[in-house]
Short mmCIF file of C-alpha atoms in Angstrom, two decimals:
data_model
loop_
_atom_site.label_atom_id
_atom_site.label_comp_id
_atom_site.label_asym_id
_atom_site.label_seq_id
_atom_site.Cartn_x
_atom_site.Cartn_y
_atom_site.Cartn_z
CA MET A 33 91.89 70.52 78.97
CA LYS A 34 92.78 74.08 77.98
CA ILE A 35 90.81 76.76 79.78
CA ASP A 36 89.37 79.63 77.76
CA LYS A 37 90.62 82.42 80.03
CA LYS A 38 88.97 85.12 77.94
CA ALA A 39 85.51 83.57 78.42
CA LEU A 40 86.29 82.89 82.07
CA LEU A 41 87.21 86.52 82.72
CA ALA A 42 84.08 87.68 80.92
CA ALA A 43 81.95 85.47 83.20
CA PHE A 44 83.61 86.80 86.34
CA LYS A 45 83.18 90.39 85.21
CA ALA A 46 79.51 89.60 84.52
CA ASP A 47 79.16 88.44 88.15
CA LEU A 48 80.84 91.68 89.23
CA LYS A 49 78.35 93.69 87.19
CA ALA A 50 75.40 91.69 88.55
CA ALA A 51 76.48 92.37 92.15
CA GLU A 52 76.75 96.14 91.63
CA PRO A 53 73.05 97.07 92.24
CA LEU A 54 73.05 95.56 95.76
CA LYS A 55 76.41 97.12 96.52
CA THR A 56 75.35 100.53 95.14
CA GLN A 57 72.19 100.47 97.25
CA ASN A 58 74.15 99.71 100.41
CA ASP A 59 76.89 102.21 99.54
CA ALA A 60 74.29 104.98 99.42
CA LYS A 61 73.12 104.08 102.92
CA VAL A 62 76.69 103.89 104.18
CA ARG A 63 77.42 107.38 102.83
CA GLU A 64 74.35 108.71 104.63
CA TRP A 65 75.39 107.03 107.89
CA ARG A 66 78.95 108.34 107.53
CA ASP A 67 77.71 111.88 106.96
CA GLY A 68 75.59 111.68 110.08
CA TYR A 69 78.49 110.27 112.10
CA ASP A 70 80.94 112.90 110.82
CA GLY A 71 78.48 115.78 111.21
CA ALA A 72 78.55 116.69 107.53
CA PRO A 73 76.49 119.76 106.47
CA TYR A 74 72.91 118.99 105.41
CA GLY A 75 72.99 121.32 102.43
CA ASN A 76 70.20 123.58 103.70
CA GLU A 77 72.49 125.97 105.58
CA VAL A 78 71.76 129.69 105.07
CA PRO A 79 74.55 132.31 105.11
CA GLY A 80 74.42 134.43 108.24
CA LYS A 81 72.48 131.81 110.22
CA SER A 82 73.57 128.98 112.48
CA ALA A 83 75.06 125.91 110.79
CA ILE A 84 75.68 123.92 113.95
CA ILE A 85 75.12 120.16 113.77
CA SER A 86 74.44 118.05 116.84
CA ARG A 87 76.83 115.10 117.11
CA ASP A 88 74.55 112.58 118.81
CA ILE A 89 75.60 109.65 116.58
CA LYS A 90 79.31 110.04 117.22
CA ARG A 91 78.74 110.79 120.90
CA GLN A 92 76.83 107.52 121.28
CA SER A 93 79.59 105.68 119.44
CA GLU A 94 82.34 107.09 121.66
CA TRP A 95 80.32 106.34 124.80
CA GLN A 96 79.95 102.63 124.01
CA HIS A 97 83.29 102.08 122.26
CA ALA A 98 85.41 101.26 125.32
CA SER A 99 82.95 98.71 126.68
CA LEU A 100 82.86 96.91 123.30
CA VAL A 101 86.65 96.81 122.93
CA ASP A 102 87.41 95.77 126.50
CA PRO A 103 86.42 92.05 126.32
CA PHE A 104 88.90 91.44 123.49
CA VAL A 105 91.93 93.28 124.90
CA SER A 106 91.64 92.97 128.69
CA THR A 107 92.72 89.33 128.92
CA SER A 108 95.25 87.02 127.30
CA ASP A 109 92.73 84.15 127.27
CA VAL A 110 90.37 85.41 124.60
CA ILE A 111 90.00 82.13 122.71
CA LYS A 112 88.59 79.02 124.35
CA CYS A 113 88.92 75.54 122.83
CA TYR A 114 86.72 72.79 124.23
CA PRO A 115 87.31 69.07 123.54
CA ILE A 116 84.57 66.97 122.03
CA THR A 117 85.82 63.65 123.38
CA PHE A 118 88.27 62.54 126.07
CA GLU A 119 91.02 62.05 123.50
CA ASP A 120 90.73 65.69 122.41
CA GLN A 121 91.59 67.25 125.79
CA LYS A 122 95.33 67.67 125.26
CA ALA A 123 94.88 68.85 121.67
CA ALA A 124 92.24 71.39 122.72
CA ARG A 125 94.51 72.81 125.42
CA GLN A 126 97.46 72.98 123.03
CA ASN A 127 95.40 74.69 120.33
CA GLU A 128 94.03 77.18 122.86
CA LEU A 129 97.54 78.17 123.98
CA LEU A 130 98.73 78.51 120.38
CA LEU A 131 95.77 80.60 119.20
CA ASN A 132 95.89 82.92 122.20
CA THR A 133 99.63 83.42 121.71
CA GLN A 134 99.14 84.25 118.04
CA PHE A 135 96.21 86.58 118.70
CA CYS A 136 97.70 88.40 121.71
CA ARG A 137 101.42 88.48 120.91
CA LYS A 138 101.80 88.20 117.15
CA PHE A 139 98.81 90.26 116.10
CA ASP A 140 97.95 93.94 116.66
CA ARG A 141 94.69 93.03 118.33
CA PHE A 142 93.95 96.40 119.95
CA ASN A 143 94.04 98.40 116.71
CA PHE A 144 92.24 95.65 114.80
CA ILE A 145 89.39 95.34 117.32
CA SER A 146 89.14 99.10 117.82
CA GLN A 147 88.91 99.80 114.09
CA ALA A 148 86.54 96.89 113.46
CA ILE A 149 84.10 98.15 116.09
CA ARG A 150 84.26 101.69 114.74
CA LEU A 151 83.54 100.41 111.22
CA ALA A 152 80.62 98.32 112.46
CA ASP A 153 79.15 101.23 114.37
CA LYS A 154 79.73 103.73 111.57
CA GLU A 155 78.95 101.65 108.47
CA GLY A 156 76.74 98.85 109.75
CA THR A 157 78.94 95.99 108.49
CA VAL A 158 82.49 94.78 109.02
CA ILE A 159 84.20 92.71 106.32
CA VAL A 160 87.42 90.91 107.22
CA GLN A 161 89.69 89.01 104.85
CA THR A 162 91.41 86.11 106.58
CA GLY A 163 94.56 84.42 105.41
CA TRP A 164 97.79 82.74 106.40
CA ASP A 165 101.25 84.25 106.66
CA TYR A 166 103.99 81.70 106.02
CA GLU A 167 107.68 82.34 105.45
CA ASP A 168 110.69 80.04 105.61
CA GLU A 169 114.29 79.97 104.53
CA GLU A 170 116.92 77.35 103.77
CA ARG A 171 119.97 77.33 106.03
CA GLU A 172 123.17 75.31 106.14
CA VAL A 173 123.77 73.65 109.49
CA VAL A 174 126.95 71.86 110.60
CA THR A 175 126.23 68.70 112.59
CA ASP A 176 128.32 65.91 114.07
CA VAL A 177 127.82 62.48 112.50
CA LEU A 178 129.01 59.20 114.06
CA VAL A 179 130.81 57.03 111.47
CA VAL A 180 131.68 53.32 112.04
CA ASP A 181 134.14 51.63 109.68
CA GLU A 182 134.35 47.93 108.74
CA LEU A 183 136.53 47.15 111.75
CA GLY A 184 134.10 48.70 114.16
CA ASN A 185 136.14 51.82 114.81
CA GLU A 186 134.02 54.87 115.59
CA ALA A 187 134.75 58.44 114.56
CA ILE A 188 132.84 61.72 114.68
CA VAL A 189 132.75 63.65 111.40
CA GLU A 190 131.37 67.09 110.77
CA GLN A 191 128.77 67.25 108.02
CA THR A 192 126.99 70.23 106.52
CA ILE A 193 123.29 69.72 105.82
CA LYS A 194 120.51 71.98 104.60
CA GLU A 195 117.35 72.44 106.62
CA ILE A 196 114.19 74.50 106.28
CA VAL A 197 113.68 77.04 109.07
CA VAL A 198 110.15 78.41 109.48
CA LYS A 199 110.20 82.16 110.16
CA LYS A 200 106.44 82.86 110.09
CA ASN A 201 103.49 80.51 110.34
CA GLN A 202 100.38 82.27 111.62
CA PRO A 203 96.87 83.38 110.60
CA THR A 204 96.16 86.90 109.38
CA ALA A 205 93.10 89.16 109.35
CA LYS A 206 92.68 92.37 107.35
CA LEU A 207 89.82 94.85 107.44
CA CYS A 208 88.34 95.56 104.01
CA ARG A 209 86.67 98.75 102.85
CA ILE A 210 83.00 97.95 102.39
CA GLU A 211 82.91 99.73 99.02
CA ASP A 212 85.59 97.37 97.67
CA VAL A 213 83.74 94.10 98.32
CA TYR A 214 81.08 92.66 95.99
CA LEU A 215 78.86 90.00 97.58
CA ASP A 216 76.65 87.43 95.88
CA PRO A 217 73.16 89.03 95.96
CA THR A 218 71.42 85.62 95.79
CA CYS A 219 72.69 84.14 99.08
CA ASN A 220 69.77 85.48 101.19
CA GLY A 221 71.96 86.63 104.04
CA VAL A 222 73.89 83.35 104.46
CA LEU A 223 77.56 83.85 103.63
CA ASP A 224 78.23 80.11 103.32
CA ASP A 225 75.67 80.01 100.48
CA ALA A 226 77.40 82.79 98.53
CA GLN A 227 78.64 81.55 95.16
CA PHE A 228 81.23 84.32 94.93
CA ILE A 229 82.87 87.23 96.71
CA ILE A 230 84.89 89.75 94.70
CA TYR A 231 87.44 91.97 96.40
CA ARG A 232 89.25 94.84 94.73
CA TYR A 233 92.31 96.53 96.16
CA GLU A 234 95.29 98.66 95.23
CA THR A 235 98.80 97.25 95.14
CA ASP A 236 101.95 97.54 93.02
CA LEU A 237 103.99 95.33 90.72
CA SER A 238 106.81 95.07 93.23
CA SER A 239 104.51 93.48 95.81
CA LEU A 240 103.00 91.11 93.26
CA ARG A 241 106.43 89.99 92.09
CA LYS A 242 107.67 89.35 95.61
CA ASP A 243 104.55 87.33 96.41
CA GLY A 244 105.47 84.67 93.88
CA ARG A 245 101.91 83.49 93.13
CA TYR A 246 101.17 85.82 90.23
CA LYS A 247 101.94 85.44 86.52
CA ASN A 248 101.65 87.56 83.37
CA LEU A 249 102.98 90.59 85.26
CA LYS A 250 104.91 91.70 82.19
CA GLN A 251 101.59 92.13 80.37
CA VAL A 252 100.26 94.14 83.30
CA ALA A 253 103.32 96.42 83.19
CA GLU A 254 102.77 97.02 79.47
CA ALA A 255 98.99 97.60 79.76
CA ASN A 256 97.73 101.17 79.53
CA ASP A 257 94.18 101.11 80.88
CA ILE A 258 94.00 99.15 84.14
CA SER A 259 92.04 101.64 86.22
CA ASP A 260 88.44 101.68 87.42
CA PRO A 261 86.46 104.97 87.31
CA ASP A 262 84.29 103.79 90.22
CA PHE A 263 87.27 103.21 92.51
CA THR A 264 88.15 105.96 94.99
CA PRO A 265 91.48 105.37 96.77
CA GLU A 266 91.74 105.80 100.51
CA ASP A 267 94.58 108.26 99.99
CA GLN A 268 93.05 111.61 99.00
CA THR A 269 96.35 113.48 98.61
CA GLN A 270 96.54 112.66 94.87
CA PHE A 271 100.10 111.45 95.43
CA LYS A 272 101.26 108.99 92.77
CA PHE A 273 104.43 106.99 92.22
CA THR A 274 105.83 107.31 88.71
CA ASP A 275 108.30 104.40 88.69
CA GLU A 276 107.01 101.03 87.47
CA PRO A 277 107.68 98.88 90.58
CA ARG A 278 105.79 101.20 92.95
CA LYS A 279 103.09 102.52 90.64
CA LYS A 280 99.65 101.69 92.04
CA ILE A 281 97.46 99.25 90.11
CA LEU A 282 93.93 98.05 90.80
CA VAL A 283 93.48 94.31 91.35
CA HIS A 284 90.23 92.32 91.40
CA GLU A 285 90.19 88.99 93.26
CA TYR A 286 87.35 86.53 92.62
CA TRP A 287 86.69 83.86 95.24
CA GLY A 288 83.85 81.52 94.44
CA ASN A 289 82.51 78.45 92.70
CA TYR A 290 82.78 78.02 88.94
CA ASP A 291 82.87 75.10 86.52
CA ILE A 292 86.30 75.69 84.99
CA ASN A 293 86.68 72.00 84.01
CA GLU A 294 83.36 71.92 82.12
CA ASP A 295 82.26 68.74 83.90
CA GLY A 296 78.98 70.20 85.13
CA ILE A 297 80.21 70.69 88.72
CA ALA A 298 81.34 74.07 90.06
CA GLU A 299 84.72 73.98 91.79
CA ALA A 300 86.00 76.35 94.47
CA ILE A 301 88.51 78.62 92.73
CA VAL A 302 90.31 81.93 93.05
CA CYS A 303 90.95 84.18 90.07
CA THR A 304 92.85 87.46 90.18
CA TRP A 305 93.01 89.94 87.33
CA VAL A 306 94.29 93.40 86.49
CA GLY A 307 92.41 95.10 83.68
CA ASN A 308 91.99 92.29 81.13
CA VAL A 309 94.96 90.21 82.28
CA ILE A 310 94.50 87.18 84.56
CA ILE A 311 97.47 86.97 86.91
CA ARG A 312 96.31 84.10 89.12
CA LEU A 313 93.95 81.18 88.51
CA GLU A 314 93.88 78.12 90.75
CA THR A 315 91.65 76.06 92.99
CA ASN A 316 90.83 77.52 96.39
CA PRO A 317 93.90 76.75 98.55
CA TYR A 318 91.98 76.64 101.84
CA PRO A 319 90.80 73.27 103.21
CA ASP A 320 87.12 74.26 103.53
CA GLY A 321 86.96 75.62 99.98
CA LYS A 322 85.18 78.76 101.21
CA PRO A 323 86.04 82.38 100.34
CA PRO A 324 88.37 83.72 103.07
CA PHE A 325 86.03 86.47 104.23
CA ILE A 326 83.99 87.15 107.35
CA VAL A 327 80.99 89.50 107.09
CA THR A 328 79.61 90.71 110.43
CA PRO A 329 76.63 93.11 110.69
CA PHE A 330 76.27 95.60 113.54
CA ASN A 331 72.45 95.47 113.65
CA SER A 332 71.52 92.46 111.54
CA VAL A 333 68.69 92.55 109.00
CA PRO A 334 66.89 89.28 108.13
CA PHE A 335 67.91 87.76 104.78
CA LYS A 336 70.64 90.37 104.22
CA LEU A 337 74.39 90.22 104.68
CA TYR A 338 74.68 93.95 105.22
CA GLY A 339 73.67 95.34 108.61
CA GLU A 340 72.48 98.69 109.87
CA ALA A 341 74.63 101.30 111.58
CA ASN A 342 73.92 103.21 114.78
CA ALA A 343 72.95 106.21 112.64
CA GLU A 344 69.86 104.34 111.41
CA LEU A 345 68.40 104.60 114.92
CA ILE A 346 69.86 107.91 116.10
CA GLY A 347 69.85 109.85 112.83
CA ASP A 348 66.32 111.28 113.20
CA ASN A 349 67.00 112.41 116.77
CA GLN A 350 70.19 114.14 115.62
CA LYS A 351 68.33 116.00 112.86
CA VAL A 352 65.59 117.16 115.25
CA LYS A 353 68.11 118.27 117.85
CA THR A 354 70.12 120.09 115.16
CA ALA A 355 67.01 121.99 114.02
CA VAL A 356 66.17 122.99 117.61
CA LEU A 357 69.73 124.13 118.31
CA ARG A 358 69.90 126.18 115.11
CA GLY A 359 66.56 127.82 115.83
CA THR A 360 67.56 128.63 119.42
CA ILE A 361 70.91 130.11 118.37
CA ASP A 362 69.36 132.17 115.57
#
């Protein structure tokens, strides 16, 4: 059955639009918490008078940061695997060794944990995209082969064969900017019940081509309007590449459930688009069929995926202390 990609993209963009009010509401809170953490001016400063701002929120964050990071980086046995039955004991031990090796030796765990905790403290919620990094190559290997003729005479002959050598085979985890993730507003705080998660990010055509999973990239290269006025890049230097392979483009990735076969049952799928061009559409490649995202709140709120930051509790004290300090100095 041929899929109407135009109608499909329109449906996914409608989900994106429907998720914007919840995201906009949380983004406003996050901006307020960030301003308090960074000590941004309140806007009521008077020329010639004190403009000092007490930094209670950031001071609290720095005070507790080390104790929150320490459990994840102070030992090489972070992950524990426990068997369910007697037959699982060897497998559990083997999996535990493998996971700890991957997490401690093949993953920048200190920077990841440190940044994740700072994001949780500062913004109230940490969103992580999980994945799998796999890379192999084909090599020619010369081996000795024993050959026996009809008379029973044996001889060793060199033979060249091709074999697949695995170079990378490990899980990945990437921190996402909270303003770039659109969550299903109907899931009532349970991520497993979310019908979709949409993630937008910047990349370039060179990276998409090397990945090998994306199609219609020629149409993307020829498209003129593939930007998003609501997107603010992390890089504030206004630097831009002018050549086609490295020129930044904005990608939207839809992970969720949708009836693309028109059989009345929603299937787990992933759809990626740039502007109005779909560059990837397939069933969810992960065994559980779930979107590859983890959403962790700092201070959880019932029936909500987003949490509250430290500034929600300390913000009033910081404002009062700032007013007292300004008055005393003046």
